[in-house]
N, CA and C atoms as an extended XYZ file, in Angstrom:
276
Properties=species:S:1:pos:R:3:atomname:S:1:resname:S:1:resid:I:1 pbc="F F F"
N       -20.482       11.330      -14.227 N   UNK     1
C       -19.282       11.294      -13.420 CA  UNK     1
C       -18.872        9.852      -13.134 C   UNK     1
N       -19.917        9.185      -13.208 N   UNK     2
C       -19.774        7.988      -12.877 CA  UNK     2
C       -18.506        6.745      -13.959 C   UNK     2
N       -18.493        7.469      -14.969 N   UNK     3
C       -18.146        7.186      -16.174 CA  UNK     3
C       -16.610        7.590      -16.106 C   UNK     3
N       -16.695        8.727      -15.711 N   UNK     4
C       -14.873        9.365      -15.246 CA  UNK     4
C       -13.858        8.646      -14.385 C   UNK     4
N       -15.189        8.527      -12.715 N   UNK     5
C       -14.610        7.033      -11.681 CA  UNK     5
C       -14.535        5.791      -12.303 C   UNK     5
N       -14.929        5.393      -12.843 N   UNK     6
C       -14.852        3.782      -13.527 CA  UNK     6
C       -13.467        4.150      -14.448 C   UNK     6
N       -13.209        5.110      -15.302 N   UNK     7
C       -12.020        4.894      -16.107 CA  UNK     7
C       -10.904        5.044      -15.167 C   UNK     7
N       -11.232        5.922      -14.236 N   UNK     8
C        -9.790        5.877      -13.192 CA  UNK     8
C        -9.284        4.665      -12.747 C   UNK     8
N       -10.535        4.058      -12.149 N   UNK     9
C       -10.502        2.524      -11.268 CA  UNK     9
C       -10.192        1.418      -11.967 C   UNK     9
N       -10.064        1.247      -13.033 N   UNK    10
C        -9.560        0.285      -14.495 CA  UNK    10
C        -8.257        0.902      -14.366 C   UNK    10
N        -7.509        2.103      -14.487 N   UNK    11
C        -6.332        2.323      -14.809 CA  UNK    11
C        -5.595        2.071      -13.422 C   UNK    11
N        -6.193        2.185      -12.123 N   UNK    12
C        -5.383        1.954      -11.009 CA  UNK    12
C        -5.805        0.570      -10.806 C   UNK    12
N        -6.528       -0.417      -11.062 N   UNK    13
C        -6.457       -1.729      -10.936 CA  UNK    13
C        -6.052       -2.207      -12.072 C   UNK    13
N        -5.000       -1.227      -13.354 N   UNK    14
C        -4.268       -2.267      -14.162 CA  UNK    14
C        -5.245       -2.963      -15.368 C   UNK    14
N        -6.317       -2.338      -15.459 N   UNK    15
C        -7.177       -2.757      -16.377 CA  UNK    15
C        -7.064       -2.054      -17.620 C   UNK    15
N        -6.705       -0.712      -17.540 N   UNK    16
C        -5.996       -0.068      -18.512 CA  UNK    16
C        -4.351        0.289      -18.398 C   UNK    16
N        -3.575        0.493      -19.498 N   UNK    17
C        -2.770        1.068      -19.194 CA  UNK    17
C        -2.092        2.382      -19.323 C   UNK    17
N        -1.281        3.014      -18.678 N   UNK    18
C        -1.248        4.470      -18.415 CA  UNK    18
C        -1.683        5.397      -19.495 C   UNK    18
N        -0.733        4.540      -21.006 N   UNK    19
C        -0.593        5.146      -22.421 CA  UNK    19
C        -2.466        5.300      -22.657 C   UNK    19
N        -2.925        4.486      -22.340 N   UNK    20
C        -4.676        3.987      -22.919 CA  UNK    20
C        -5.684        4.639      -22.391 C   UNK    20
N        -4.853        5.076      -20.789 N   UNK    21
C        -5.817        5.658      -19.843 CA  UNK    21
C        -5.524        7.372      -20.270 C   UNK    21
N        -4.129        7.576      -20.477 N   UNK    22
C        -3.988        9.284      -21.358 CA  UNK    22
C        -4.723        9.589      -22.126 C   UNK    22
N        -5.358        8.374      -22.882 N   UNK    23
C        -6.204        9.387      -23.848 CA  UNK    23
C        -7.472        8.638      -23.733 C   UNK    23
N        -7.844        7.749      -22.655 N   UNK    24
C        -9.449        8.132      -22.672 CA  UNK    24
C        -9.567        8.575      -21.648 C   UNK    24
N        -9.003        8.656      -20.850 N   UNK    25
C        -9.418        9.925      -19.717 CA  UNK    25
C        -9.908       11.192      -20.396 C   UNK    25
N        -9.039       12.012      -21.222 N   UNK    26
C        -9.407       13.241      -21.347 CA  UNK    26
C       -10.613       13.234      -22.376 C   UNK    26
N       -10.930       12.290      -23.004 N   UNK    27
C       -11.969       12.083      -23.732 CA  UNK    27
C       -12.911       12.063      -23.255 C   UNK    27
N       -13.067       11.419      -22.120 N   UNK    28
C       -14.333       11.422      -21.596 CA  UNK    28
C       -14.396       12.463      -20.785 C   UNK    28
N       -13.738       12.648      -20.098 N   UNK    29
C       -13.746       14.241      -19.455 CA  UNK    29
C       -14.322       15.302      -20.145 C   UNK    29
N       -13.911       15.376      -21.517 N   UNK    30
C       -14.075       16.756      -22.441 CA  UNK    30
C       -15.833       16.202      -22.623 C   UNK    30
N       -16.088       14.973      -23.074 N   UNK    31
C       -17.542       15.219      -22.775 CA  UNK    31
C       -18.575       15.432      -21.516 C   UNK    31
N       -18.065       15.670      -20.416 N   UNK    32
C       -19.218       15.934      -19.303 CA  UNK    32
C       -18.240       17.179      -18.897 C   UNK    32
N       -17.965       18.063      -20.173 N   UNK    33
C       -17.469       19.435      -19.838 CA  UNK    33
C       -18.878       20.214      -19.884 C   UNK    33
N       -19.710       20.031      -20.617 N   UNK    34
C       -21.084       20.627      -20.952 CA  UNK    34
C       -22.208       20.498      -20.054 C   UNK    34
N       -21.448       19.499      -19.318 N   UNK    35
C       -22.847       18.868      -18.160 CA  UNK    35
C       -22.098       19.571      -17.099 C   UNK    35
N       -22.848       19.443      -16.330 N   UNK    36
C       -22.829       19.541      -14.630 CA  UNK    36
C       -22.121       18.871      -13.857 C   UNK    36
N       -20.849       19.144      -13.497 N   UNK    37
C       -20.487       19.197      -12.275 CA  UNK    37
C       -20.034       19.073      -11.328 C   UNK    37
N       -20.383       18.732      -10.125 N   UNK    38
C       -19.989       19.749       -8.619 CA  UNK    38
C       -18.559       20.549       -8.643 C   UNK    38
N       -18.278       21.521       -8.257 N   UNK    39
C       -17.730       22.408       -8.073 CA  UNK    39
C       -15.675       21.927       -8.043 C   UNK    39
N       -15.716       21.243       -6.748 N   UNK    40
C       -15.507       20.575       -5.678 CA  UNK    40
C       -14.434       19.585       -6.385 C   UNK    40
N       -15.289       18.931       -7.517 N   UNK    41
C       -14.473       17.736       -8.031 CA  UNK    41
C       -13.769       18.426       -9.452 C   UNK    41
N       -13.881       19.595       -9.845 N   UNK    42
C       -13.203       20.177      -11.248 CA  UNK    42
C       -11.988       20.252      -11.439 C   UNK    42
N       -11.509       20.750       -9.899 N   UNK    43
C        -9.919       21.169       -9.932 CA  UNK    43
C        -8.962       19.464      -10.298 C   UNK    43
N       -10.027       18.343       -9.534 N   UNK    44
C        -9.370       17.311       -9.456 CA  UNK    44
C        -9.102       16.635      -10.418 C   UNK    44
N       -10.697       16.605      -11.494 N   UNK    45
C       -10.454       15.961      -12.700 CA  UNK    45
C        -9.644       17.147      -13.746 C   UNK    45
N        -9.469       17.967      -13.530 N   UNK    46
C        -8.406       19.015      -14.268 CA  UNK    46
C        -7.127       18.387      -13.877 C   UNK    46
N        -7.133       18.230      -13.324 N   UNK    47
C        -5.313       18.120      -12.534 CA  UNK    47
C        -4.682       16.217      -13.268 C   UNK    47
N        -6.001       15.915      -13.371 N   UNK    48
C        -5.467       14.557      -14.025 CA  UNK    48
C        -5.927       14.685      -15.689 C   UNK    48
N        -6.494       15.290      -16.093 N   UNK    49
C        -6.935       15.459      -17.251 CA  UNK    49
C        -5.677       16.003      -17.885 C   UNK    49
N        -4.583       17.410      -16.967 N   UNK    50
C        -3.686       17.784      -17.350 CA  UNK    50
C        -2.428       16.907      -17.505 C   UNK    50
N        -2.551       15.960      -16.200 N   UNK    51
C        -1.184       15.091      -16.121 CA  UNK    51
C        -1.488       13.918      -17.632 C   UNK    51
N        -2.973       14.127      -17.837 N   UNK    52
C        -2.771       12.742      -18.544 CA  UNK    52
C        -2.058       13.289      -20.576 C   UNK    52
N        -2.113       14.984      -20.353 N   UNK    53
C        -1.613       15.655      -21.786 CA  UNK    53
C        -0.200       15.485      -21.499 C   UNK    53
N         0.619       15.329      -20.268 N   UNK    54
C         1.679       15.729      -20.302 CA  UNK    54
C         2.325       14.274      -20.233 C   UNK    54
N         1.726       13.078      -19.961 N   UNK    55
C         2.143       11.883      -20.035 CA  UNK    55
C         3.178       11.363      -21.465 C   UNK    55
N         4.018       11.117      -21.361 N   UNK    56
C         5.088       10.784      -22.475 CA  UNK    56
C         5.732        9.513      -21.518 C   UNK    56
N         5.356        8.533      -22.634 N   UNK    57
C         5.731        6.896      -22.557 CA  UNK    57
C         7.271        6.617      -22.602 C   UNK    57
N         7.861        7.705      -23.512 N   UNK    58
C         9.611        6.907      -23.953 CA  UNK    58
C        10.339        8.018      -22.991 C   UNK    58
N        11.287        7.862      -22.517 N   UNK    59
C        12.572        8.278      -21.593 CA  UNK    59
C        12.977        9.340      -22.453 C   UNK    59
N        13.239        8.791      -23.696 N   UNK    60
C        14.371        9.507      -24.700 CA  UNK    60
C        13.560       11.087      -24.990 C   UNK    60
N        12.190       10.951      -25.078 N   UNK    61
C        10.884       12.103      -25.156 CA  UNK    61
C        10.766       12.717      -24.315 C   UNK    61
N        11.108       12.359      -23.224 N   UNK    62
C        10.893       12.975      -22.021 CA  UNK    62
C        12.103       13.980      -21.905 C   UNK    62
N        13.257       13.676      -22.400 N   UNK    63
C        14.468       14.610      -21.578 CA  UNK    63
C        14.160       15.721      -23.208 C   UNK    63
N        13.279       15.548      -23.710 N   UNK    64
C        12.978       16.904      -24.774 CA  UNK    64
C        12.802       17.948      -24.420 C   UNK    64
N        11.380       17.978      -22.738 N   UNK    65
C        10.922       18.740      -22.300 CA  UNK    65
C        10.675       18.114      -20.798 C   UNK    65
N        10.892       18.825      -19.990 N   UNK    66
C        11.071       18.820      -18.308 CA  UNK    66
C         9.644       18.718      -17.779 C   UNK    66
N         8.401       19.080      -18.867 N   UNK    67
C         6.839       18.811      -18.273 CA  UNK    67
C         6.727       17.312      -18.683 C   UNK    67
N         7.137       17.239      -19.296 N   UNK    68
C         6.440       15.594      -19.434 CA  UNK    68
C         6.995       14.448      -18.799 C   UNK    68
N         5.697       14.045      -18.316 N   UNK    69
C         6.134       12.666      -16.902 CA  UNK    69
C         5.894       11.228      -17.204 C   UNK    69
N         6.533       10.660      -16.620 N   UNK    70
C         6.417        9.055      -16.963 CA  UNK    70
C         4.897        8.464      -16.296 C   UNK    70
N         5.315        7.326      -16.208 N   UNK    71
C         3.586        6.436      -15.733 CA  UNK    71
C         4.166        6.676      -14.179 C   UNK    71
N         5.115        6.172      -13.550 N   UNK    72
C         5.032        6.886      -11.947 CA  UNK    72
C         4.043        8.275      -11.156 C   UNK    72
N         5.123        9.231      -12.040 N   UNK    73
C         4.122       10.933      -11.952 CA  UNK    73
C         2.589       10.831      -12.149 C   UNK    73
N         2.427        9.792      -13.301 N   UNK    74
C         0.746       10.066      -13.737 CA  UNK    74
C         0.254        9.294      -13.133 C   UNK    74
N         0.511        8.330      -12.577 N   UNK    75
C        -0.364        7.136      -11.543 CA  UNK    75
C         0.060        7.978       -9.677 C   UNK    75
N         0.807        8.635       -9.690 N   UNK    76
C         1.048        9.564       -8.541 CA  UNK    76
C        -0.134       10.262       -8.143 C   UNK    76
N        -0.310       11.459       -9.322 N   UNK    77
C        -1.530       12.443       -9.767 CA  UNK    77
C        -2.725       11.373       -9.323 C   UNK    77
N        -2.845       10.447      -10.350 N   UNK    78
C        -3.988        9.908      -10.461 CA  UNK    78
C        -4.500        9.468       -8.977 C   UNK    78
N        -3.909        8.698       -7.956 N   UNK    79
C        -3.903        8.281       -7.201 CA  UNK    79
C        -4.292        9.324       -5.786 C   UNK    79
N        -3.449       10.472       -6.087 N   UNK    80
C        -3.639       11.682       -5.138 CA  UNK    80
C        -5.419       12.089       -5.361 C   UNK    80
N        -5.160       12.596       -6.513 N   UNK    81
C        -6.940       12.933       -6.993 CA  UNK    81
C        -7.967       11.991       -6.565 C   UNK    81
N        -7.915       10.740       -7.320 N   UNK    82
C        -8.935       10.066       -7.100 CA  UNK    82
C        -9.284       10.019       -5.764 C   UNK    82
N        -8.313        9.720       -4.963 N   UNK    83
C        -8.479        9.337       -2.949 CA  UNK    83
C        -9.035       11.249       -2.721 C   UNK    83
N        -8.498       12.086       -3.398 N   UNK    84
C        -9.141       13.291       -3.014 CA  UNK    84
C       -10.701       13.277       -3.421 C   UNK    84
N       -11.150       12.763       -4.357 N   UNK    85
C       -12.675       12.946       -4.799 CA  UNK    85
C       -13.075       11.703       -4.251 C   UNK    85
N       -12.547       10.499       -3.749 N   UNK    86
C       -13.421        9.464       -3.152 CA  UNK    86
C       -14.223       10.256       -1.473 C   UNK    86
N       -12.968       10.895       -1.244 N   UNK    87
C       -13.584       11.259        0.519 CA  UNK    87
C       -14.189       12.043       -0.096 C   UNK    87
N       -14.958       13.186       -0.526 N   UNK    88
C       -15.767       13.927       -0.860 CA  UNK    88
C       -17.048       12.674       -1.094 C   UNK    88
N       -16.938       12.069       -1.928 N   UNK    89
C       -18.194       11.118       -2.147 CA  UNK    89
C       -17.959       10.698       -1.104 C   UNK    89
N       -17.739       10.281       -0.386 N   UNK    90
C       -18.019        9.058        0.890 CA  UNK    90
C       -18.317        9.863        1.749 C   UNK    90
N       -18.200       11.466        2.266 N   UNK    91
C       -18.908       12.123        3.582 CA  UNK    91
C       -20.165       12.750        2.779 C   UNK    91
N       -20.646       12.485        1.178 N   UNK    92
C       -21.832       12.697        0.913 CA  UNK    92
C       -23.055       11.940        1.571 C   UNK    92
């Protein structure tokens, strides 16, 4: 899990960018699909794992289809989640 928080914390301190963080987020995600865990944190890394499929970089791509969001929406998500799974770790 530790591996999931570190790619978030690179993409919200600008160390990655949104396009870079779409697809190694879900990469690494899909590998600690087999592992374990907690319950608690699934819905969260789902919810950004999803925003990061629906992420579309160009404007012109976007008015194709009404699901796909710019880097605002996905750094939105990202930002909501992560602060949702930090307080869970921090009253551990």
């Amino acid at each position: 899990m530790d591996e999931l928080l570190r790619c978030i914390e690179e993409y919200l301190t600008g160390k990655l960018s949104a396009e870079q963080f779409s697809y190694d987020f879900p990469s690494i995600y899909f590998q600690f699909l087999e592992e374990i865990i907690d319950e608690q944190y699934i819905d969260a890394f789902d919810d950004i794992s999803e925003a990061c499929g629906w992420y579309e970089p160009d404007p012109i791509h976007r008015i194709d289809c009404d699901e796909y969001i710019g880097a605002e929406e996905l750094r939105k998500t990202v930002e909501e989640k992560y602060s949702f799974i930090k307080n869970f770790l921090d009253v551990e």
